[in-house]
CSV table of C-alpha atoms and ligand atoms in Angstrom, one decimal:
chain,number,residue,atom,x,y,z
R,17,UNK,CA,109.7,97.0,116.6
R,18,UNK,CA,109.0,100.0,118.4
R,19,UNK,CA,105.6,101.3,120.7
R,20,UNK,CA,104.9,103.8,123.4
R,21,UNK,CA,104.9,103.3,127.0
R,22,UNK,CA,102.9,105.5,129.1
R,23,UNK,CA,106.3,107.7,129.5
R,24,UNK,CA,105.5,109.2,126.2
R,25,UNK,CA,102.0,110.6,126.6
R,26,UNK,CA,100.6,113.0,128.4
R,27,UNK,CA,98.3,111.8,130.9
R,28,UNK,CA,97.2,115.1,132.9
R,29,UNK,CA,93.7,115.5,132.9
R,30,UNK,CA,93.1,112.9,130.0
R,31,UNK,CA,90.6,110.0,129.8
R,32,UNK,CA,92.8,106.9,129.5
R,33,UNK,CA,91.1,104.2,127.9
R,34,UNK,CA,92.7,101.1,129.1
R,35,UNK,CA,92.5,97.7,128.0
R,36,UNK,CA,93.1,95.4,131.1
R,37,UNK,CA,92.1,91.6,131.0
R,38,UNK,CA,90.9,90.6,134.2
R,39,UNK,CA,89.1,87.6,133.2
R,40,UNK,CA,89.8,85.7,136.5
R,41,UNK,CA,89.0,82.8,138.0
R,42,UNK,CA,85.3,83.3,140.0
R,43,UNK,CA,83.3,80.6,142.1
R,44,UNK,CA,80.5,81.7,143.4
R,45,UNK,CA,80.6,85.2,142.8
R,46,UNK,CA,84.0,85.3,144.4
R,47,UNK,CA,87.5,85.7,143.0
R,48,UNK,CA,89.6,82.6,143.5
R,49,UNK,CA,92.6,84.3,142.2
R,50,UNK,CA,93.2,87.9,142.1
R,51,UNK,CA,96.4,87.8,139.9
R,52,UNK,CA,95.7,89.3,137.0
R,53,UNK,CA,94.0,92.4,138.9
R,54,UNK,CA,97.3,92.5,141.0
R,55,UNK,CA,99.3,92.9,137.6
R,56,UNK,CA,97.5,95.8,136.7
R,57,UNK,CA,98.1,97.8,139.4
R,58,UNK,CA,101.3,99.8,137.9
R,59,UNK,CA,99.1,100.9,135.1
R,60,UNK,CA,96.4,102.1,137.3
R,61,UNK,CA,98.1,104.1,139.7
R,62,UNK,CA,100.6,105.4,137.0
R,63,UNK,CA,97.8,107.0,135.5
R,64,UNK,CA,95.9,108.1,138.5
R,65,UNK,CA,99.2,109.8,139.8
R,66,UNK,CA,99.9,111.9,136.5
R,67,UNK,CA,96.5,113.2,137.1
R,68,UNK,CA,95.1,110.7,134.2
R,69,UNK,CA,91.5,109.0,134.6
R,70,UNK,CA,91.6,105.7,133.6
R,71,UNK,CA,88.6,104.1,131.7
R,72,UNK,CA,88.8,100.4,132.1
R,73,UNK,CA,87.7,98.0,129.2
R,74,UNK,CA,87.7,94.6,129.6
R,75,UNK,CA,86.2,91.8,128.6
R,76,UNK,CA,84.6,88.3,131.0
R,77,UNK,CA,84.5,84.6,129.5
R,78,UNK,CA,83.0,84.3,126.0
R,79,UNK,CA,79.3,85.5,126.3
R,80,UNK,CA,79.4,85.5,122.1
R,81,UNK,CA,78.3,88.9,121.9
R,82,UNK,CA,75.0,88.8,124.2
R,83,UNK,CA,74.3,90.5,127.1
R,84,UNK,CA,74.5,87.7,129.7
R,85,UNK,CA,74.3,88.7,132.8
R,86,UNK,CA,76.5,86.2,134.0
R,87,UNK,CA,79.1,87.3,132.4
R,88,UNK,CA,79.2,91.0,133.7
R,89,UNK,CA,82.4,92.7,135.4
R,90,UNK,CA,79.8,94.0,138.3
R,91,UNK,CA,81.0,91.4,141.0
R,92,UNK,CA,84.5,92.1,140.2
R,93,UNK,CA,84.5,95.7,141.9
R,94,UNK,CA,85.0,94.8,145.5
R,95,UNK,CA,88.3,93.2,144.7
R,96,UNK,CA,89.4,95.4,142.0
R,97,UNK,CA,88.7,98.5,144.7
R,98,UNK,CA,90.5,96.7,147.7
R,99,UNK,CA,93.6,95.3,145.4
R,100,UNK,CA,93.9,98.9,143.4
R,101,UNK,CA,92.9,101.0,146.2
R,102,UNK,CA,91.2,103.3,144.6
R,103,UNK,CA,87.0,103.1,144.3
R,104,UNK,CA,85.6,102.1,140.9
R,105,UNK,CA,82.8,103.3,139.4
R,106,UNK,CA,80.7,101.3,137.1
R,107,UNK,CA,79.3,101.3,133.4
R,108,UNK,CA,76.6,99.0,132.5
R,109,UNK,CA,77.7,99.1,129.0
R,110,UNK,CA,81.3,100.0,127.4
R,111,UNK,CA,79.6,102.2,124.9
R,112,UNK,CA,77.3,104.5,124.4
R,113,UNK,CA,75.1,106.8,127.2
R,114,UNK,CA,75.9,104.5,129.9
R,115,UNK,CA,79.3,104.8,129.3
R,116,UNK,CA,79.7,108.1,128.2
R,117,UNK,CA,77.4,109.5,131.7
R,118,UNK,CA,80.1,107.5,134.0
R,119,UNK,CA,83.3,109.0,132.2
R,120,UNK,CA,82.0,112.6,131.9
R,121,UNK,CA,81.0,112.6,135.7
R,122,UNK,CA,84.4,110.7,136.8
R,123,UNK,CA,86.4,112.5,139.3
R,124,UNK,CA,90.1,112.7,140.1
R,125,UNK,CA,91.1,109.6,141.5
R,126,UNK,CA,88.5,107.3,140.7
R,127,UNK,CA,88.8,104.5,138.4
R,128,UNK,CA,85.9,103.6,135.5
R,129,UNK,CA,85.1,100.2,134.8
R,130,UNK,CA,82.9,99.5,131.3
R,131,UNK,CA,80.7,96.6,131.2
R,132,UNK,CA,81.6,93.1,129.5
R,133,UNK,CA,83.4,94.2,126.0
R,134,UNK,CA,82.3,91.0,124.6
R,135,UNK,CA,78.7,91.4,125.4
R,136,UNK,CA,78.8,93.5,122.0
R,137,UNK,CA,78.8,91.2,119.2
R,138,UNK,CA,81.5,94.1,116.8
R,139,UNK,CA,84.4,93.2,119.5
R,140,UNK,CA,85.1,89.8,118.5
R,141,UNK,CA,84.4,90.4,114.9
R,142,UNK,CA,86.7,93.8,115.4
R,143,UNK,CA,83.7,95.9,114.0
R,144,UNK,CA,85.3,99.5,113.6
R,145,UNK,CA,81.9,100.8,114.2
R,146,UNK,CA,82.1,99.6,117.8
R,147,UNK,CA,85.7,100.6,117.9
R,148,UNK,CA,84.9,104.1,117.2
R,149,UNK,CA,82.3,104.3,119.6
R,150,UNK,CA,84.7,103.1,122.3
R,151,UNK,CA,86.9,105.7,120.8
R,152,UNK,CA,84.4,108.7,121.5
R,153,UNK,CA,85.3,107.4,125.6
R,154,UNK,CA,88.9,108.2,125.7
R,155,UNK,CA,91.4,110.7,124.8
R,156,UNK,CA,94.7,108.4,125.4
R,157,UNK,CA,94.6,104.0,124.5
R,158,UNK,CA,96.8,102.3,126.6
R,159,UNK,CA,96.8,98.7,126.0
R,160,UNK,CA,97.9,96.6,129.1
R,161,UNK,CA,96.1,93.0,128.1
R,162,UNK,CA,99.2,91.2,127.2
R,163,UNK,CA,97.1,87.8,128.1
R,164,UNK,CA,94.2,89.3,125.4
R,165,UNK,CA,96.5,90.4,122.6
R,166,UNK,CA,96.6,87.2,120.4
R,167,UNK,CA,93.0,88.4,119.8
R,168,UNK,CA,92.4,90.7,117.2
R,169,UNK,CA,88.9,92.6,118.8
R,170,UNK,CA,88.1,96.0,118.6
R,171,UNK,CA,89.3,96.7,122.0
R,172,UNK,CA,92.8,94.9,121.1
R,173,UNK,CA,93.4,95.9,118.4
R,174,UNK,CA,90.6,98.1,116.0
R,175,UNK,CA,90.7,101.2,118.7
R,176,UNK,CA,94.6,101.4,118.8
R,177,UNK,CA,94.4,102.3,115.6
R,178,UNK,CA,91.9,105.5,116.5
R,179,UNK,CA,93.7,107.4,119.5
R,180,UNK,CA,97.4,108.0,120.3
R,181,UNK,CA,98.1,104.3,121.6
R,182,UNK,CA,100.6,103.0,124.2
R,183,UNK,CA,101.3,100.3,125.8
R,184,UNK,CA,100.7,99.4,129.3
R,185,UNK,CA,103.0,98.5,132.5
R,186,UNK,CA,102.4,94.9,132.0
R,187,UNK,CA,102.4,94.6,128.8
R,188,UNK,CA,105.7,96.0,128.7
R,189,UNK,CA,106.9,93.6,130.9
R,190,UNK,CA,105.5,90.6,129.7
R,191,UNK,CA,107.3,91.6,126.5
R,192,UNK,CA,110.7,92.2,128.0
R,193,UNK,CA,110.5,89.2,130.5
R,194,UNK,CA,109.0,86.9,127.7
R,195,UNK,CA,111.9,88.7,125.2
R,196,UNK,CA,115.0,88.2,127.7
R,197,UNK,CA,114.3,84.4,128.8
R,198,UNK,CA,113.2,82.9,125.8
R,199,UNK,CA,114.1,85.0,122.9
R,200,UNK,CA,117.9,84.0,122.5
R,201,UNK,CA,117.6,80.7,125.2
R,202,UNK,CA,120.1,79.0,126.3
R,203,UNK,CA,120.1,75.4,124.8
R,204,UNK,CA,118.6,72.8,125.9
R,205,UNK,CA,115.2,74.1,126.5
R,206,UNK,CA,112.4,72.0,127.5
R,207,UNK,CA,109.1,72.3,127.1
R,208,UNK,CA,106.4,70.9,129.5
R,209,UNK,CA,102.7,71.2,127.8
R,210,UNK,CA,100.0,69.6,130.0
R,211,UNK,CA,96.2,70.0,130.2
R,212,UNK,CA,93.5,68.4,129.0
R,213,UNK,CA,93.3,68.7,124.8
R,214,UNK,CA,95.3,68.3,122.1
R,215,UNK,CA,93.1,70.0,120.2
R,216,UNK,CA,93.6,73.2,121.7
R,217,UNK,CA,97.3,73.2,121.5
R,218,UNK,CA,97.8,71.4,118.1
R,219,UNK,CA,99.6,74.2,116.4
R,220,UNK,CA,101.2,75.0,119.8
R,221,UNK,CA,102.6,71.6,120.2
R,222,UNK,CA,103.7,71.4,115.8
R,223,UNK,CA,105.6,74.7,115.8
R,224,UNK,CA,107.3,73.6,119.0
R,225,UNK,CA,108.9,70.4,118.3
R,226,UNK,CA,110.8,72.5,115.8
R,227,UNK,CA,111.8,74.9,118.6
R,228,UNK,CA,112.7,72.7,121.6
R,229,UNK,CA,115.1,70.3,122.7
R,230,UNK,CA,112.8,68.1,124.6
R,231,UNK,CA,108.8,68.1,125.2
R,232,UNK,CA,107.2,66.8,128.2
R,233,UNK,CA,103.8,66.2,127.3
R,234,UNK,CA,101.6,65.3,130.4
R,235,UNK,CA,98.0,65.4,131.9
R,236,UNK,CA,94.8,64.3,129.2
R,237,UNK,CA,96.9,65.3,126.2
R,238,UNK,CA,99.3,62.8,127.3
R,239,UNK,CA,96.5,59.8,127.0
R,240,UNK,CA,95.7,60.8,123.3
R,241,UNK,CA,99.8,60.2,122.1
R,242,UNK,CA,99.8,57.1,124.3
R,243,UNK,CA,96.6,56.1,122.6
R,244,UNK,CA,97.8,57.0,119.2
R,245,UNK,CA,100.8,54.0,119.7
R,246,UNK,CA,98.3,51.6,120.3
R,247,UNK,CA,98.2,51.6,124.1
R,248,UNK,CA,94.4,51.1,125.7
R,249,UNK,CA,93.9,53.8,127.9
R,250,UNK,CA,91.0,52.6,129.5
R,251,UNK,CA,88.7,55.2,130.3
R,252,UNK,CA,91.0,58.0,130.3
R,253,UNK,CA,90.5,61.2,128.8
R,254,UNK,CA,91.8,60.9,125.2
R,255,UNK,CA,90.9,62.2,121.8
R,256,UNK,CA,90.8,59.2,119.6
R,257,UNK,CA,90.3,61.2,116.8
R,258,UNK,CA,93.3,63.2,116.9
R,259,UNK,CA,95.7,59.9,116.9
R,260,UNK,CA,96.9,60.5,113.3
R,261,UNK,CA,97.6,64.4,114.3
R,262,UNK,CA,99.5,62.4,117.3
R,263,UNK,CA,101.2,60.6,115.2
R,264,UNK,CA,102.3,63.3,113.0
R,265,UNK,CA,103.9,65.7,115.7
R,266,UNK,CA,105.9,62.6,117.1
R,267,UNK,CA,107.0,62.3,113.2
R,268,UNK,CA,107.9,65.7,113.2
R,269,UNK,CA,109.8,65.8,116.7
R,270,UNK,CA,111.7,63.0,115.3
R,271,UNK,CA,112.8,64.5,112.4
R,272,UNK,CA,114.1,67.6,113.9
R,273,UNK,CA,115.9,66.2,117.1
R,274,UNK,CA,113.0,67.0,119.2
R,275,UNK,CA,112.9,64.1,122.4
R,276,UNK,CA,109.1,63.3,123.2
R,277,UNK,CA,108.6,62.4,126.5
R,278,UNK,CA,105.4,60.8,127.4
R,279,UNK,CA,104.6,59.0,131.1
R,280,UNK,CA,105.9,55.3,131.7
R,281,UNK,CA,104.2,55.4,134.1
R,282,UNK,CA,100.5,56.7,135.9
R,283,UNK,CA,98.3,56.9,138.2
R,284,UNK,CA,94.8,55.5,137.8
R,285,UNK,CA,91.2,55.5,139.5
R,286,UNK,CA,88.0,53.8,138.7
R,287,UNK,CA,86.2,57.8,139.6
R,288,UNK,CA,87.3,61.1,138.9
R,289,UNK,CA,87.1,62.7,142.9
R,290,UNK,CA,89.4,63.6,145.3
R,291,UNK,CA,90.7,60.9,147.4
R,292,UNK,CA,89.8,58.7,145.0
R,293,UNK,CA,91.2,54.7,145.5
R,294,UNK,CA,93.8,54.7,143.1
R,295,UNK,CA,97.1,52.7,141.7
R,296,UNK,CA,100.2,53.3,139.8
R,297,UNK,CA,100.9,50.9,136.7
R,298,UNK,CA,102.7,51.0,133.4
R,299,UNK,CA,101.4,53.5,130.9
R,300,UNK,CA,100.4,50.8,128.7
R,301,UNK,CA,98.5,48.7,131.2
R,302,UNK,CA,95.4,51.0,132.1
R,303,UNK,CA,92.4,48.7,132.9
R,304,UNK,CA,89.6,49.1,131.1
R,305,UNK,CA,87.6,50.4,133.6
R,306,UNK,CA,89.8,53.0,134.8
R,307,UNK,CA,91.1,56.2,134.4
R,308,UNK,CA,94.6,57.8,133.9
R,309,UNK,CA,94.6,60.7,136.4
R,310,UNK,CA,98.3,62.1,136.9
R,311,UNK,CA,101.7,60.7,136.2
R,312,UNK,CA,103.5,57.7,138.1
R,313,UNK,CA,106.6,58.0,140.3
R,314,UNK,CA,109.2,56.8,137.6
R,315,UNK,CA,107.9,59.2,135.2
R,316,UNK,CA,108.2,62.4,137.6
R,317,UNK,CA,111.8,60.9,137.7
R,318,UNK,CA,112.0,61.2,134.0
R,319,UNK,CA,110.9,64.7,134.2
R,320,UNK,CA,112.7,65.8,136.9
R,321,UNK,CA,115.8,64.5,134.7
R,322,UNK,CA,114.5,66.6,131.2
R,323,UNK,CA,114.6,69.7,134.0
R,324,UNK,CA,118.2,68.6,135.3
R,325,UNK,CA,119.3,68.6,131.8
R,326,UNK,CA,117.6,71.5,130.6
R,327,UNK,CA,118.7,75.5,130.7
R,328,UNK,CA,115.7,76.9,129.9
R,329,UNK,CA,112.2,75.5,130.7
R,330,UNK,CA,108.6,76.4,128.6
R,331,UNK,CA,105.5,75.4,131.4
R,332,UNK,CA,102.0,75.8,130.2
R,333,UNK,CA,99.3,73.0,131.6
R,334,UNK,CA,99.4,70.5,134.5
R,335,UNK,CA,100.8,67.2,134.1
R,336,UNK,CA,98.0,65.8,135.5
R,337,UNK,CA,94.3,66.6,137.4
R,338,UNK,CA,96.3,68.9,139.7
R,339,UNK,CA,92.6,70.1,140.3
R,340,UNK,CA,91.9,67.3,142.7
R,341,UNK,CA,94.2,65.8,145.2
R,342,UNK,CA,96.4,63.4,145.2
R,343,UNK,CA,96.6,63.8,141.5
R,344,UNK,CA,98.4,66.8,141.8
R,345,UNK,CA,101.2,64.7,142.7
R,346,UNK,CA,103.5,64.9,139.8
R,347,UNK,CA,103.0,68.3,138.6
R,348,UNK,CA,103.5,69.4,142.7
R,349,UNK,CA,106.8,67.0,142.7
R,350,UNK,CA,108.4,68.6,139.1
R,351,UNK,CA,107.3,72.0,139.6
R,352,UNK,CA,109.0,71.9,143.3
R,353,UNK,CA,112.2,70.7,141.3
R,354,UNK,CA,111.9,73.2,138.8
R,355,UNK,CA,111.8,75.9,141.3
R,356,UNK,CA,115.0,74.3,143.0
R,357,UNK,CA,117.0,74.8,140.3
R,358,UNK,CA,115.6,78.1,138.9
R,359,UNK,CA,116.4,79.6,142.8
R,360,UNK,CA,119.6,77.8,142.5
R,361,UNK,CA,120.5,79.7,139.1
R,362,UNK,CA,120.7,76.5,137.1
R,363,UNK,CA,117.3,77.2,134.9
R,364,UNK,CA,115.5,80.3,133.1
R,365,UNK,CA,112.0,78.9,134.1
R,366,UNK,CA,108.9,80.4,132.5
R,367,UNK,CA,105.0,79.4,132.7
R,368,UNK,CA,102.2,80.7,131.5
R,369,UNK,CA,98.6,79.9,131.6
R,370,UNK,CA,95.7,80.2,134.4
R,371,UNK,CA,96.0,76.7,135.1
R,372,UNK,CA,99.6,76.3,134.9
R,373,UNK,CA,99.9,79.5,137.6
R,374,UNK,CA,97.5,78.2,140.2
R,375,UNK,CA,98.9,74.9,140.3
R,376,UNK,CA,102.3,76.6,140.6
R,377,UNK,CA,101.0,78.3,143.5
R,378,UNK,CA,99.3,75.3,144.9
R,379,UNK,CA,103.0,74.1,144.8
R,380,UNK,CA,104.7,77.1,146.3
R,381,UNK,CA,106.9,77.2,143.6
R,382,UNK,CA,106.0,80.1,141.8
R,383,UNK,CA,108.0,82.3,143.7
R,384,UNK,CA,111.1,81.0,142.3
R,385,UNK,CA,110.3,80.2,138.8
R,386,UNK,CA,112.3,83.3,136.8
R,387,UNK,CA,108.9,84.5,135.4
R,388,UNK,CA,105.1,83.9,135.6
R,389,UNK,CA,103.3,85.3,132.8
R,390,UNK,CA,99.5,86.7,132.9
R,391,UNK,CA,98.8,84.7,129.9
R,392,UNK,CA,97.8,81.5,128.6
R,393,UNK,CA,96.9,81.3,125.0
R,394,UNK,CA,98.6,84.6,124.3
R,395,UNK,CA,101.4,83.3,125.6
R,396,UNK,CA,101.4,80.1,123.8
R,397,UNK,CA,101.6,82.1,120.5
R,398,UNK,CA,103.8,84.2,121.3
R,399,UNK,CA,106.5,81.5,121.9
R,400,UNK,CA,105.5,79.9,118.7
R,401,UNK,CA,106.9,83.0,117.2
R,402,UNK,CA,103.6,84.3,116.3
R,403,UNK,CA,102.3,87.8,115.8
R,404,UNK,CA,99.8,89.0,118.8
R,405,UNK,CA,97.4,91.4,116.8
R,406,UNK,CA,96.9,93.4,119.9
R,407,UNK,CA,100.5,94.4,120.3
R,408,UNK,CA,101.5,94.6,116.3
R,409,UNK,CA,98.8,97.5,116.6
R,410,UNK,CA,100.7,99.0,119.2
R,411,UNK,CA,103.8,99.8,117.0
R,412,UNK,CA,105.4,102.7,115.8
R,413,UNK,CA,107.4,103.7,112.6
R,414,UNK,CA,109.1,106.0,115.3
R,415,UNK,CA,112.8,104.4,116.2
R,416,UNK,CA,113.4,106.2,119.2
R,417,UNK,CA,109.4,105.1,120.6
M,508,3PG,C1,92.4,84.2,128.8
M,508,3PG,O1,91.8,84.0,129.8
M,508,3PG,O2,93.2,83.4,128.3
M,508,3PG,C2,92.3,85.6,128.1
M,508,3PG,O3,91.5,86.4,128.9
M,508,3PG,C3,91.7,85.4,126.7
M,508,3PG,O4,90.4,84.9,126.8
M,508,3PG,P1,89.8,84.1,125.6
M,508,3PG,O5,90.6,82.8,125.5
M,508,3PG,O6,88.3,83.8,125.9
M,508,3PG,O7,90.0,85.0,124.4
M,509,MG,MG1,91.9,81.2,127.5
């Protein structure tokens, strides 16, 4: 597998259309966390200093192909100017006159930003009409949405197909960080996999028990495998409905030497609020009128052990509603210990995932984790040994690209 980098294309005086994702966390019209913006940086001012114009395209939450105003990249310019230092200059659509006015009168050393890629209903459905109309808006695709790239939209993957295509800073080094600790890892490797849904992360959590040595599971997914054994959970979070699917991935762990390990014991509240009166009991003596809102001392113990025991370590989701203290007790305590030994050289640690990274920094243990990817579901697929459509596009019969 072979794809540019922006080493191989000419930049000078080009229009760079650049996919970024910079789908970040906003409360009240303000970004909460700026790291995905922060990773983007190289790519920007790679291209700005070769004398390139980057064109940003992006997209913002799932609008489903409307123009919802509440889903435009407008409010993110303030932080996108002050974290790339350059000043940005805004589209109100990403194609078409709008777009084509703002690129043609875009000066050296400004940046463009395109309106909400998804408020155009072709991008999900990777229309090639709308891909050649963002096509018209570039001379140069550079593709730096590693976190975007298990999607296969026109702006991931239909337009790298249209323009000499490359791939961006970070995408490059999510590939080589994600490639270097976990392609060949060192045995055992644990995974943690947290959050609320089993749902969501079925296939994740299947193709994984084949993969790993041992899987924590933790936070509302947790509830639904406890559930599934027969255990009341009280009013917990749990999908009753997926019990069988429970059952089956425990079946399947089982069978290929995969250790499950679920919370002895947990926390529990009668509301979900911080500061909320709470108590730890058994796993499998929840009253009925309460909830299960992080894991219990003895079972941080039990993860802190897994990590002990482990080489390498998978982290994507909270082990419990880190969101709201003191339930972010047990994630806090095992990702602290995961960071020990990471700094300490006894772990290749790797998370992923927009929750999983701000309760890592809520913990101050991101710093020493070996590597903190951008992405969450693109990174989930990728470990399952999936391919991300947004980066197969990107390749090259060319050996030495
Ligand atoms: C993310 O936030 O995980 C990426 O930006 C992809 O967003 P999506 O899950 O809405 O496709
Ligand atoms: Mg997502």
């Amino acid at each position: 597998m072979a794809w540019k980098t922006l080493d191989d294309m000419d930049l000078d005086g080009k229009r760079v259309l650049t996919r970024v994702d910079i789908n970040v966390p906003v409360e009240d019209g303000r970004v909460t966390d700026a790291t995905r913006i922060e990773r983007i940086c190289a790519t920007v001012q790679d291209i700005l200093n070769r004398g390139g114009k980057p064109v940003l395209l992006a997209h913002f939450g799932r609008p489903k192909g409307t123009h919802n105003p509440e889903f435009s990249l407008q409010p993110l310019i303030p932080t996108l100017e002050a974290v790339l230092g350059a000043p940005v200059v805004f589209a109100a659509d990403c194609v078409g006159p709008a777009a084509q006015a703002v690129v043609d009168a875009l000066q050296p050393g400004q940046v463009a930003l395109l309106e909400n890629t998804r408020f155009h209903a072709g991008e999900e459905k990777n229309d090639a009409g709308l891909a050649a109309q963002m096509a018209e808006l570039g001379d140069v695709y550079c593709n730096d949405a590693f976190s975007a790239a298990h999607r296969a939209h026109a702006s991931t993957e239909g337009l790298a197909h249209l323009l000499p295509a490359c791939a961006g800073r970070l995408m490059q080094a999510e590939l080589s960080a994600l490639e270097s600790a976990l392609g060949a890892p060192e045995r055992p490797v644990l995974a943690v996999v947290g959050g609320a849904k089993v749902s969501t992360k079925l296939d994740l959590l299947g193709n994984l028990v084949e993969k790993v040595d041992m899987l924590v599971i933790g936070g509302g997914m947790a509830n639904t495998f406890l559930a599934a054994q027969g255990i009341d959970v009280g009013k917990s979070l749990c999908e009753h409905d997926m019990a069988p699917t429970a059952r089956e991935i425990v079946d399947k762990a089982k069978a290929a030497g995969c250790e499950i390990i679920l919370p002895g014991d947990v926390v529990v509240a009668r509301e979900f609020k911080a500061g909320a009166a709470n108590e730890t009991v058994a796993a499998d003596a929840c009253p009925a009128d309460a909830m299960i809102l992080d894991a219990g001392p003895e079972s941080v113990k039990t993860v802190q052990a897994a990590i002990e025991r482990a080489k390498t370590l998978i982290w994507n989701g909270p082990l419990g509603a880190f969101e709201i203290e003191p339930f972010d007790t047990a994630t806090n305590a095992a990702a602290k210990y995961a960071a020990k030994r990471s700094a300490g050289g006894k772990l290749v640690s790797v998370a992923g995932g927009g929750d999983t990274v701000s309760a890592l920094n809520k913990a101050g243990a991101s710093e020493d984790f070996t590597y903190i990817s951008t992405a969450g579901g693109a990174f989930l697929e990728w470990m399952e040994g999936k391919v991300l459509p947004g980066v197969a596009a990107l390749e090259t019969d060319d050996e030495d690209a």
